Coordinates of C-alpha atoms and ligand atoms in Angstrom, one line a residue:
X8 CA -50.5 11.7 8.4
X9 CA -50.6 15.6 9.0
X10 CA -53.4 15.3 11.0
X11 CA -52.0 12.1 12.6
X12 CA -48.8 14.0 13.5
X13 CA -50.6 17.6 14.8
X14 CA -52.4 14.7 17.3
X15 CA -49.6 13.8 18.5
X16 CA -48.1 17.4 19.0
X17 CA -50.4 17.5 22.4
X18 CA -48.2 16.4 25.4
X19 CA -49.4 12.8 26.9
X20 CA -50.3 12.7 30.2
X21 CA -49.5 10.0 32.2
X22 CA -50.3 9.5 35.9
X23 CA -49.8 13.4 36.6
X24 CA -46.8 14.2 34.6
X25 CA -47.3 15.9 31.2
X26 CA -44.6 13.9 28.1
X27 CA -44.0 15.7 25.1
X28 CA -44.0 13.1 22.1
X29 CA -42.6 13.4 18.9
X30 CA -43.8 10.9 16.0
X31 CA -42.6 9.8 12.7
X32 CA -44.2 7.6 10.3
X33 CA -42.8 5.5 7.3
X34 CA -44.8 4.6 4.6
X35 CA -44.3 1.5 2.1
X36 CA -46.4 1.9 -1.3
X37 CA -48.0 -1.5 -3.1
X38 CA -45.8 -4.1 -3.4
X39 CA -46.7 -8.4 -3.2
X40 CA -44.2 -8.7 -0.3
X41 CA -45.4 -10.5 2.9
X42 CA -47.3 -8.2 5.6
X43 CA -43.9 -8.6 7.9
X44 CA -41.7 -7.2 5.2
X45 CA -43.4 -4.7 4.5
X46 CA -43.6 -3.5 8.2
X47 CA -40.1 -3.9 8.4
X48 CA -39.5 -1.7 5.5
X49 CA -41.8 1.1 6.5
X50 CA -40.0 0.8 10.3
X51 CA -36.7 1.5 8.3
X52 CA -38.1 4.6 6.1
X53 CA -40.0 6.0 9.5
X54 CA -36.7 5.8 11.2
X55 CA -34.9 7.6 8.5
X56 CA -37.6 10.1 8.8
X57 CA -36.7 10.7 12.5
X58 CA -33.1 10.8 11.6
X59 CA -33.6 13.8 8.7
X60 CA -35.8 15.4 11.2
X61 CA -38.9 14.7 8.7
X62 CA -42.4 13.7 9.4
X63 CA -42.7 11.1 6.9
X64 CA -40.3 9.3 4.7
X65 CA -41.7 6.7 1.9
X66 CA -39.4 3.5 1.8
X67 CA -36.9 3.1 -1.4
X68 CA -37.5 0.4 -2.4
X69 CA -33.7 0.0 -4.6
X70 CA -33.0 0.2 -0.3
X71 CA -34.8 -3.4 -0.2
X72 CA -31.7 -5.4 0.7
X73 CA -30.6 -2.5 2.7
X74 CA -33.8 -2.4 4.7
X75 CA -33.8 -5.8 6.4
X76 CA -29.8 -6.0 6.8
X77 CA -29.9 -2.3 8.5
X78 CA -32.9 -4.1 11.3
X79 CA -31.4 -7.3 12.0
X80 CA -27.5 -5.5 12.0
X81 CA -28.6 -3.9 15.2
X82 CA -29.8 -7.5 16.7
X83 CA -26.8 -8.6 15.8
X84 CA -24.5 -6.5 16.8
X85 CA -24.5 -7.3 20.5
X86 CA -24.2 -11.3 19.3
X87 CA -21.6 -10.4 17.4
X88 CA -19.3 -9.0 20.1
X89 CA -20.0 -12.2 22.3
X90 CA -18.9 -14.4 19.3
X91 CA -15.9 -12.6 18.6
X92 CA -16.5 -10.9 16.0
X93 CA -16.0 -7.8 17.0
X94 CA -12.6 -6.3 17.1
X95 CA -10.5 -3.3 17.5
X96 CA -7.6 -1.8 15.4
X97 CA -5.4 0.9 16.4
X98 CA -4.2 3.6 13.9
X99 CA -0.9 4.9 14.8
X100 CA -0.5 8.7 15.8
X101 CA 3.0 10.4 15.1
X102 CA 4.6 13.4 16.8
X103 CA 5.1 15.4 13.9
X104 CA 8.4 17.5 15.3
X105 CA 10.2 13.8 16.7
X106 CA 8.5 11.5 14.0
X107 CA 8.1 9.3 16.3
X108 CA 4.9 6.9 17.3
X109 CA 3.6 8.2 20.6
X110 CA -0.2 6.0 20.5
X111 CA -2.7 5.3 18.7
X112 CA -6.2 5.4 17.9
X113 CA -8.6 2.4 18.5
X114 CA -11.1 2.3 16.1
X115 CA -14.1 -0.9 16.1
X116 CA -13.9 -3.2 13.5
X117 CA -16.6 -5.7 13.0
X118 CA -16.0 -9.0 10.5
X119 CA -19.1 -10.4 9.7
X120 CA -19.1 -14.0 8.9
X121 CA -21.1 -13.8 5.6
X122 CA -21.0 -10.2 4.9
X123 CA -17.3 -9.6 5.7
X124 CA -16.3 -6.5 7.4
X125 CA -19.0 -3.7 8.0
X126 CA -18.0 -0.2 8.0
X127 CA -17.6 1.3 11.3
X128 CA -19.5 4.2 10.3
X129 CA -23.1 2.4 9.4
X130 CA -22.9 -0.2 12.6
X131 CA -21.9 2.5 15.1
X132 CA -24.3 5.3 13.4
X133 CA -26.9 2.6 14.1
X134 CA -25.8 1.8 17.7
X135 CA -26.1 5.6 18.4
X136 CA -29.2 6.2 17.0
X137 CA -30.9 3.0 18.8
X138 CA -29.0 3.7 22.1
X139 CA -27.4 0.7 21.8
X140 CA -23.8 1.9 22.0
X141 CA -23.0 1.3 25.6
X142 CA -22.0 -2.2 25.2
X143 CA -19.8 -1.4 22.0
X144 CA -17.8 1.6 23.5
X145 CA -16.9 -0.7 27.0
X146 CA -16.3 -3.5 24.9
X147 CA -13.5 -1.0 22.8
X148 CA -12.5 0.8 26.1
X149 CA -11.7 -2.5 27.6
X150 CA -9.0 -3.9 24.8
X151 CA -7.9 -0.5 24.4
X152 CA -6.7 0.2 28.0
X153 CA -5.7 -3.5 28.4
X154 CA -3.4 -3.2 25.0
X155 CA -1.8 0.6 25.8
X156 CA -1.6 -1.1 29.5
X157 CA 0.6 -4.2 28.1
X158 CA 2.5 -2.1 25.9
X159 CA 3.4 0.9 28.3
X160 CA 4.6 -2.3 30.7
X161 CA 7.4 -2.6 27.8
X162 CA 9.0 0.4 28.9
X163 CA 7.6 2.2 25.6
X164 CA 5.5 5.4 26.5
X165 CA 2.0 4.8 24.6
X166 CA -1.1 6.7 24.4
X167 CA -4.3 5.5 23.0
X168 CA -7.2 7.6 22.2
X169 CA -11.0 5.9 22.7
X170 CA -13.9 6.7 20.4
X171 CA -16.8 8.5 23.0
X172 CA -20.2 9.0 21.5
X173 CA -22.1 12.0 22.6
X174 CA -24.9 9.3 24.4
X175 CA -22.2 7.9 27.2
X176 CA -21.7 11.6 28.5
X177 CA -24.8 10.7 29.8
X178 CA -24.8 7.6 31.5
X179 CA -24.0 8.8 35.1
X180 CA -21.7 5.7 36.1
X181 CA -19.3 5.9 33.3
X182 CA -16.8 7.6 35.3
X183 CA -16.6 5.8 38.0
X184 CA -16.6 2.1 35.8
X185 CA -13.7 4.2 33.6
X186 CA -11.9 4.6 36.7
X187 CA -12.6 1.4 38.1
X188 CA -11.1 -0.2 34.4
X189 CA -7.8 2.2 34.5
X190 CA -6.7 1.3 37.6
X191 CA -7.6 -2.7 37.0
X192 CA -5.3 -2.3 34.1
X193 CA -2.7 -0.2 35.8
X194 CA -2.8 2.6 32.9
X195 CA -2.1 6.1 33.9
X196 CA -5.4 8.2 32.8
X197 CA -3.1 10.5 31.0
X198 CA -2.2 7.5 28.5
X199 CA -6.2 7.5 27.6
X200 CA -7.9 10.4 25.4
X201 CA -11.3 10.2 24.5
X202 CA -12.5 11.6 21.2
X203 CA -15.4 13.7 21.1
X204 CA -18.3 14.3 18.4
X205 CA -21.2 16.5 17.9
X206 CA -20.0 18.7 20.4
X207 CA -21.5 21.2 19.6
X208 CA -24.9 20.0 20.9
X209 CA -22.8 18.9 24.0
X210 CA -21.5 22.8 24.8
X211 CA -25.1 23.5 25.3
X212 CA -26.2 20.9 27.8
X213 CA -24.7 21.8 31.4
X214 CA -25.0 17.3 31.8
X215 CA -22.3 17.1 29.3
X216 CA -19.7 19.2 30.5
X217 CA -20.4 18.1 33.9
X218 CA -19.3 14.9 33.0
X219 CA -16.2 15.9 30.8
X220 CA -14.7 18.4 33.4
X221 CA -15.4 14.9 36.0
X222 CA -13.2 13.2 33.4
X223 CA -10.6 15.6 33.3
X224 CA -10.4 15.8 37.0
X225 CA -9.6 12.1 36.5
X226 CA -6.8 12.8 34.5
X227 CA -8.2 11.4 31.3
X228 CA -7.3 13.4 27.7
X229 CA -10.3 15.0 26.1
X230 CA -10.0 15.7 22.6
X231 CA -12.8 16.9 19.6
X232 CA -12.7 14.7 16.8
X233 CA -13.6 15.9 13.2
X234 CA -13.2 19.2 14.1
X235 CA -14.5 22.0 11.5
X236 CA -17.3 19.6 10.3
X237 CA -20.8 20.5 11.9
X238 CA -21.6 22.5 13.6
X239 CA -18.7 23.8 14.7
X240 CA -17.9 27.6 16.5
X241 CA -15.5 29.2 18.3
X242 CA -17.7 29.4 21.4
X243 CA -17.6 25.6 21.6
X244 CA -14.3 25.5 21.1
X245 CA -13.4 27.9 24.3
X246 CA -16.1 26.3 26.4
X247 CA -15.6 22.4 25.8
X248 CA -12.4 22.0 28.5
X249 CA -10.2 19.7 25.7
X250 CA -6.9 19.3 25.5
X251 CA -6.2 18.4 21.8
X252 CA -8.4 19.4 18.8
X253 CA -8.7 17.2 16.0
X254 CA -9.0 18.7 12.4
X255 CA -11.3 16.6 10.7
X256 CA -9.5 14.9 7.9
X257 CA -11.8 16.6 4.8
X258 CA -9.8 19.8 5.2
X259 CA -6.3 18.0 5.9
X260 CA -6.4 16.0 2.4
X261 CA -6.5 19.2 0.2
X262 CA -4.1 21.8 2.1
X263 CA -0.9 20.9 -0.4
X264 CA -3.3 21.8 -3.6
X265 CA -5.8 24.5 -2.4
X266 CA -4.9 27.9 -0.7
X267 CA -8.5 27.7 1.6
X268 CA -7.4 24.5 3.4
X269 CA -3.7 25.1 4.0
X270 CA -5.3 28.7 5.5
X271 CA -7.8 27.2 7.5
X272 CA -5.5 24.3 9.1
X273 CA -2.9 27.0 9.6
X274 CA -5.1 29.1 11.5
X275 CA -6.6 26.5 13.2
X276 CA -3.5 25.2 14.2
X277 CA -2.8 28.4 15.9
X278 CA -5.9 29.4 17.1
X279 CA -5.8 25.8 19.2
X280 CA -2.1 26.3 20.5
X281 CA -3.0 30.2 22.0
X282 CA -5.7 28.1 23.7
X283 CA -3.0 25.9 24.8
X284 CA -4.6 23.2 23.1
X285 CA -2.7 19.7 20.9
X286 CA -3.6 19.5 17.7
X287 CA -4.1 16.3 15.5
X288 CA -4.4 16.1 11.6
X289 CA -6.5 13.6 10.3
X290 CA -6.6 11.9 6.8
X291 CA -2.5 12.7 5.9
X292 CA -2.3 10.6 3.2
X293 CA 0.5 12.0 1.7
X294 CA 4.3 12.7 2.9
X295 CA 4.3 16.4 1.6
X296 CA 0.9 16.9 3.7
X297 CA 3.1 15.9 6.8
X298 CA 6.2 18.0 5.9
X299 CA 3.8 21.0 5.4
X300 CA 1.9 20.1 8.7
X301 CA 5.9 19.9 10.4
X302 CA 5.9 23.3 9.1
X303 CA 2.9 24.6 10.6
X304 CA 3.6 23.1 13.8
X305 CA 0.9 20.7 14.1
X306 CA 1.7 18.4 17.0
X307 CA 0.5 15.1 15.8
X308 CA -0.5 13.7 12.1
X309 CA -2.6 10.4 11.7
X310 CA -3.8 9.2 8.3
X311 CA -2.4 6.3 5.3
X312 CA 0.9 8.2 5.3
X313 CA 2.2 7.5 9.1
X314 CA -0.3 4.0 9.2
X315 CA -3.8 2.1 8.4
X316 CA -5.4 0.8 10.9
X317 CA -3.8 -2.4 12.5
X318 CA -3.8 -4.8 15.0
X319 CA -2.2 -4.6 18.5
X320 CA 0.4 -6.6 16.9
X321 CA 1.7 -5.2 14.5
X322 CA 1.4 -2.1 16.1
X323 CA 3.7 -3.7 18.9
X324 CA 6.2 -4.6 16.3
X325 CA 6.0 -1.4 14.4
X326 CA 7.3 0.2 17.8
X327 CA 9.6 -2.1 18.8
X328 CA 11.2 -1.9 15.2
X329 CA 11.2 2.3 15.8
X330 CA 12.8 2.1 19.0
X331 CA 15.8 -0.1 17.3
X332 CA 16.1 2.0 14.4
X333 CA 16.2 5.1 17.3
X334 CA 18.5 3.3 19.4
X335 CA 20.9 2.3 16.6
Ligands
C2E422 P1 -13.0 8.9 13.4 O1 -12.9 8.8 14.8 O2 -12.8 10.3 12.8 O3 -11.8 7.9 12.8 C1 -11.0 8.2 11.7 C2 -11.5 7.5 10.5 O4 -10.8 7.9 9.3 C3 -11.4 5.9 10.5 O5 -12.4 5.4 9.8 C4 -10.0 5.7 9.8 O6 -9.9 4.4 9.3 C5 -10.2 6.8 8.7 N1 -8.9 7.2 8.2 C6 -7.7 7.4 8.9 N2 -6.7 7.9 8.2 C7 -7.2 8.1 7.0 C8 -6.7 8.6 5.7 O7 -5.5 8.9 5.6 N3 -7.5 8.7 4.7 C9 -8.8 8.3 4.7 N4 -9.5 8.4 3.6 N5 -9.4 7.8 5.9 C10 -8.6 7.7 7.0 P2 -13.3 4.2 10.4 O8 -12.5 3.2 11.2 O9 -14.2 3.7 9.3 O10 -14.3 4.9 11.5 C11 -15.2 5.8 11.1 C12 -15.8 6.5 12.3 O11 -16.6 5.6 13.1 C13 -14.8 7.1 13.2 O12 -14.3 8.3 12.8 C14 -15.6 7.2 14.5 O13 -16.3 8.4 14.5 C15 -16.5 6.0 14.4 N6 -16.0 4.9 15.3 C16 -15.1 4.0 15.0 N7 -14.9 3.1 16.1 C17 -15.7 3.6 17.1 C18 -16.0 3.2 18.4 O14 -15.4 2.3 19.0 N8 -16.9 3.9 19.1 C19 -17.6 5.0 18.5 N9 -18.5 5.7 19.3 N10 -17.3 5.4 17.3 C20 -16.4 4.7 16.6
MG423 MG1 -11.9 9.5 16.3
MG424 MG1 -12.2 12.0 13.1

């Protein structure tokens, strides 16, 4: 395999053009299962190779269930969001200085008939890694402008905040189809955000913020999700043009019990505001989380504490029951 992979280190050359190529393998060891399995399994370990950044990966084979659910999840997902089966929930996210809902989050949801309802985190981390995420993150776009669209139409000022992965910064017509879906809708692009991971490899590639200075010009909301996890720096932060920086929820949960959190939200908290940028706490599970976020002046909390993830109507009635209670 070493010698297999240093092969493969010399660029191709096709027609005149030179192609770089990068290889992976996956290896299954001696079992009885058919030829096909087998295959499949080894596909699965040299994909998880490519994902670690390893040459080689030998399957697990305790991963045996795991193995042919993981290749025919990705088959399926596409099916899946055809048949329904596919659907979005919206978190609610709460001004922390009003208490009040101002939007939401819309995160994917995906019921499988047999297997019940699949984590977002495995189905999308598989779209993205197959490049098969474009049809998931219009399909989400879609409801989630057509439901902030139908509830702003109430009268009620709404927000809601799209998940963008790193791959659709990309795809050179998004902009224009995003612009195209707003005003189909009739949503104001300030009422959309979309939330941005691995940014860090984004600040580096001139494509990238191309495309997110195109969407602010738009009027759209950037914001950096999970921020503090990765990769990130300061440098990123100053040159990725967002307006709201979210801290990922891993530091939120703990900032009530341990002195290292609460210091590193607080500072984060104000080193986002000099940069006149929002920020969003993620994970507040707790009520004295939010009270000591209201004292740090973070501008909006999301987590278990303000609301799980929902559907569009209960969110709807959640507001309409806040604006009586305001009202009253
Ligand atoms: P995220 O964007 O950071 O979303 C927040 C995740 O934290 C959600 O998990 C949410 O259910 C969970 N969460 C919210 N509040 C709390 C809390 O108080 N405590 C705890 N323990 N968890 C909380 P979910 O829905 O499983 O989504 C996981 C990730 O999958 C998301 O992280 C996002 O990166 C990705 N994702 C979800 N939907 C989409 C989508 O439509 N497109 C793309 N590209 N990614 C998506
Ligand atoms: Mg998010
Ligand atoms: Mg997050």
């Amino acid at each position: 395999m070493e010698a297999l992979y240093s092969l493969f280190r010399n660029p191709a050359r096709v027609a005149c053009f030179s192609i770089d190529l990068t290889v992976t393998f996956g290896v299954e060891v001696g079992s009885g299962r058919s030829l096909a399995n087998r295959l499949a399994s080894a596909l699965v370990a040299a994909d998880e190779a490519a994902h670690d950044g390893l040459k080689w990966k030998y399957h697990d084979p305790e991963s045996l269930e795991d193995a042919s659910w993981k290749l025919s999840m990705l088959s399926q997902l596409d099916e899946a969001i055809d048949r329904g089966e596919v659907w979005v929930a919206y978190q609610p996210k709460l001004d922390v200085a009003t208490r009040r809902i101002i939007g939401a989050e819309a995160l994917a949801r995906w019921t499988h008939p047999e297997k019940g309802p699949i984590a977002a985190s495995e189905f999308v981390g598989a779209a993205e890694q197959h490049n098969r995420i474009g049809k998931l993150t219009d399909f989400v776009l879609e409801k989630a402008v057509a439901g902030a669209a139908q509830i702003n139409k109430r009268g009620i000022h709404f927000d809601v905040a799209v998940n963008l992965s790193a791959r659709s910064l990309t795809d050179k017509g998004f902009t224009l189809r995003l612009s195209a879906l707003l005003a189909r809708h009739g949503l104001a692009p300030n009422c959309l955000t979309l939330e941005l991971t691995e940014t860090a490899a984004l600040a580096d590639s001139g494509e990238a913020l191309d495309m997110i200075t195109r969407l602010r010009d738009l009027g759209v909301n950037i914001a950096i999700d999970d921020y503090g996890t990765g990769q990130s720096t300061l440098d990123y932060l100053k040159r990725i043009p967002a307006n709201e920086i979210k801290i990922d929820q891993s530091f939120v949960k703990g900032i009530v019990d341990n002195r290292s959190d609460r210091l590193m939200v607080q500072s984060t908290i104000g080193l986002a505001h000099s940069l006149g940028r929002k920020v969003v706490a993620e994970g507040v599970e707790h009520r004295d989380i939010l009270d000591l976020l209201a004292e740090f002046k973070c501008d909006i909390a999301q987590g278990f504490a303000v609301g799980r993830p929902m559907s569009l109507e209960s969110l709807a009635k959640r507001l309409a029951s806040g604006r009586r209670r305001s009202a009253a």
